[in-house]
mmCIF file of C-alpha atoms in Angstrom:
data_model
loop_
_atom_site.group_PDB
_atom_site.id
_atom_site.type_symbol
_atom_site.label_atom_id
_atom_site.label_comp_id
_atom_site.label_asym_id
_atom_site.label_seq_id
_atom_site.Cartn_x
_atom_site.Cartn_y
_atom_site.Cartn_z
ATOM 1 C CA MET X 1 -1.912 -28.075 -30.400
ATOM 2 C CA VAL X 2 1.753 -27.137 -29.986
ATOM 3 C CA ILE X 3 4.083 -29.974 -30.591
ATOM 4 C CA GLY X 4 6.546 -30.765 -28.029
ATOM 5 C CA SER X 5 9.035 -33.154 -29.555
ATOM 6 C CA LYS X 6 9.810 -34.757 -33.016
ATOM 7 C CA VAL X 7 7.167 -36.988 -34.380
ATOM 8 C CA ARG X 8 6.646 -38.787 -37.447
ATOM 9 C CA GLY X 9 3.773 -41.499 -37.816
ATOM 10 C CA ALA X 10 1.783 -40.879 -34.621
ATOM 11 C CA THR X 11 -0.852 -43.302 -33.759
ATOM 12 C CA LEU X 12 -4.084 -42.697 -31.938
ATOM 13 C CA GLU X 13 -2.538 -44.546 -28.845
ATOM 14 C CA ASN X 14 0.515 -42.335 -28.536
ATOM 15 C CA ALA X 15 -0.390 -39.022 -30.144
ATOM 16 C CA LEU X 16 -1.005 -37.015 -27.087
ATOM 17 C CA ASP X 17 2.484 -37.954 -25.792
ATOM 18 C CA PHE X 18 4.027 -35.426 -28.467
ATOM 19 C CA VAL X 19 1.760 -32.529 -27.521
ATOM 20 C CA TRP X 20 3.498 -29.822 -25.392
ATOM 21 C CA GLY X 21 0.054 -27.502 -25.087
ATOM 22 C CA TYR X 22 -2.565 -25.804 -26.612
ATOM 23 C CA THR X 23 -3.097 -22.470 -28.024
ATOM 24 C CA ILE X 24 -6.158 -20.897 -30.367
ATOM 25 C CA VAL X 25 -5.396 -19.949 -33.961
ATOM 26 C CA ASN X 26 -8.024 -18.318 -36.198
ATOM 27 C CA ASP X 27 -7.326 -20.132 -39.640
ATOM 28 C CA VAL X 28 -8.430 -17.362 -41.923
ATOM 29 C CA THR X 29 -9.158 -17.891 -45.730
ATOM 30 C CA ALA X 30 -9.858 -15.193 -48.210
ATOM 31 C CA ARG X 31 -12.513 -17.246 -50.336
ATOM 32 C CA ASP X 32 -12.682 -14.616 -53.191
ATOM 33 C CA LEU X 33 -8.873 -15.177 -53.784
ATOM 34 C CA GLN X 34 -9.262 -19.015 -53.727
ATOM 35 C CA GLY X 35 -11.881 -18.788 -56.150
ATOM 36 C CA LYS X 36 -9.994 -16.354 -58.503
ATOM 37 C CA TYR X 37 -6.817 -18.351 -58.290
ATOM 38 C CA SER X 38 -8.323 -21.759 -58.074
ATOM 39 C CA GLN X 39 -5.912 -22.964 -55.399
ATOM 40 C CA TRP X 40 -5.371 -23.016 -51.518
ATOM 41 C CA LEU X 41 -2.082 -21.271 -50.909
ATOM 42 C CA ILE X 42 -3.089 -17.517 -52.210
ATOM 43 C CA GLY X 43 -6.223 -17.782 -50.076
ATOM 44 C CA LYS X 44 -4.521 -18.721 -47.039
ATOM 45 C CA SER X 45 -1.280 -17.027 -47.170
ATOM 46 C CA GLN X 46 -1.950 -13.297 -46.837
ATOM 47 C CA ASP X 47 -0.249 -11.309 -44.057
ATOM 48 C CA THR X 48 -2.315 -11.442 -40.849
ATOM 49 C CA PHE X 49 -4.291 -14.430 -41.916
ATOM 50 C CA CYS X 50 -3.240 -16.669 -38.971
ATOM 51 C CA PRO X 51 -3.702 -14.766 -35.850
ATOM 52 C CA MET X 52 -2.837 -16.829 -32.828
ATOM 53 C CA GLY X 53 -2.644 -16.773 -29.061
ATOM 54 C CA PRO X 54 -2.342 -14.483 -27.048
ATOM 55 C CA VAL X 55 -1.237 -17.348 -24.824
ATOM 56 C CA ALA X 56 -0.473 -21.052 -24.945
ATOM 57 C CA VAL X 57 -1.013 -23.474 -22.033
ATOM 58 C CA THR X 58 0.959 -26.793 -21.279
ATOM 59 C CA ALA X 59 -1.173 -30.121 -22.028
ATOM 60 C CA ASP X 60 -1.560 -30.862 -18.289
ATOM 61 C CA ALA X 61 -3.262 -27.250 -17.631
ATOM 62 C CA PHE X 62 -6.044 -27.853 -20.377
ATOM 63 C CA ASP X 63 -8.917 -30.343 -20.855
ATOM 64 C CA PRO X 64 -9.610 -30.363 -24.560
ATOM 65 C CA GLN X 65 -12.579 -32.872 -23.905
ATOM 66 C CA SER X 66 -14.603 -30.031 -21.985
ATOM 67 C CA ALA X 67 -13.164 -26.935 -23.947
ATOM 68 C CA ARG X 68 -15.415 -24.789 -26.046
ATOM 69 C CA ILE X 69 -14.437 -22.544 -28.923
ATOM 70 C CA ARG X 70 -16.289 -18.928 -28.947
ATOM 71 C CA CYS X 71 -15.623 -16.374 -31.592
ATOM 72 C CA LEU X 72 -17.039 -12.958 -31.618
ATOM 73 C CA VAL X 73 -16.715 -10.484 -34.313
ATOM 74 C CA ASN X 74 -17.319 -6.907 -33.384
ATOM 75 C CA GLY X 75 -19.060 -8.081 -30.336
ATOM 76 C CA GLU X 76 -21.405 -10.388 -32.177
ATOM 77 C CA LEU X 77 -21.318 -14.203 -31.363
ATOM 78 C CA ARG X 78 -20.400 -16.035 -34.633
ATOM 79 C CA ARG X 79 -19.386 -19.401 -33.143
ATOM 80 C CA ASP X 80 -19.821 -21.253 -29.745
ATOM 81 C CA ALA X 81 -19.131 -24.931 -30.172
ATOM 82 C CA SER X 82 -17.516 -27.600 -28.166
ATOM 83 C CA ILE X 83 -14.310 -29.039 -29.301
ATOM 84 C CA SER X 84 -15.706 -32.437 -29.358
ATOM 85 C CA ASP X 85 -17.797 -31.200 -32.391
ATOM 86 C CA LEU X 86 -14.593 -31.162 -34.618
ATOM 87 C CA ILE X 87 -14.407 -33.975 -37.463
ATOM 88 C CA PHE X 88 -11.369 -35.654 -35.861
ATOM 89 C CA ASP X 89 -10.641 -35.503 -31.942
ATOM 90 C CA ILE X 90 -7.114 -34.183 -30.988
ATOM 91 C CA PRO X 91 -5.362 -37.658 -31.214
ATOM 92 C CA GLY X 92 -7.003 -38.165 -34.639
ATOM 93 C CA SER X 93 -5.642 -35.352 -36.127
ATOM 94 C CA PHE X 94 -1.986 -36.799 -36.047
ATOM 95 C CA PRO X 95 -2.712 -39.723 -38.409
ATOM 96 C CA GLN X 96 -4.285 -37.449 -40.858
ATOM 97 C CA SER X 97 -0.875 -36.039 -41.688
ATOM 98 C CA PRO X 98 1.041 -37.944 -44.496
ATOM 99 C CA PRO X 99 3.175 -40.680 -43.114
ATOM 100 C CA ALA X 100 6.498 -39.166 -44.509
ATOM 101 C CA SER X 101 5.690 -35.774 -43.022
ATOM 102 C CA ARG X 102 7.492 -34.916 -39.627
ATOM 103 C CA SER X 103 6.387 -32.520 -36.708
ATOM 104 C CA CYS X 104 9.170 -30.870 -34.797
ATOM 105 C CA PRO X 105 9.124 -29.024 -31.284
ATOM 106 C CA ALA X 106 7.116 -25.543 -31.466
ATOM 107 C CA MET X 107 5.212 -26.546 -34.594
ATOM 108 C CA LEU X 108 1.521 -26.179 -34.554
ATOM 109 C CA SER X 109 -1.013 -28.759 -35.638
ATOM 110 C CA GLN X 110 -4.727 -28.314 -35.818
ATOM 111 C CA PRO X 111 -7.607 -30.753 -35.791
ATOM 112 C CA ALA X 112 -9.913 -30.825 -38.702
ATOM 113 C CA HIS X 113 -12.616 -27.990 -38.835
ATOM 114 C CA GLN X 114 -16.152 -28.365 -37.523
ATOM 115 C CA ARG X 115 -18.690 -30.120 -39.762
ATOM 116 C CA ALA X 116 -20.055 -27.913 -42.358
ATOM 117 C CA SER X 117 -23.586 -28.363 -41.154
ATOM 118 C CA GLU X 118 -22.563 -26.669 -37.700
#
């Protein structure tokens, strides 16, 4: 999600009011580095570890309830799933943020990953 206005403490009822639109992000993690250093930052903060885009669409031009995520690596299908398979739906991802944290315009927010069993 691309945040469109300042928000702190969004609720399930008003969360989508703060969404400008949507884009795709590949949240890459180097598990070997996470294991070696026993913390998340090193495994997630390497150069090129968050490819995004190439486009963003406005919220009124995208239906997240019917959208699917497909991932191909070297032409091989690795993931084909519905966004509805995410642990939290789009509005449900806002309350997962700490109440004291603030989101500002152009910030990105992502729902929780798919369940590990899928």
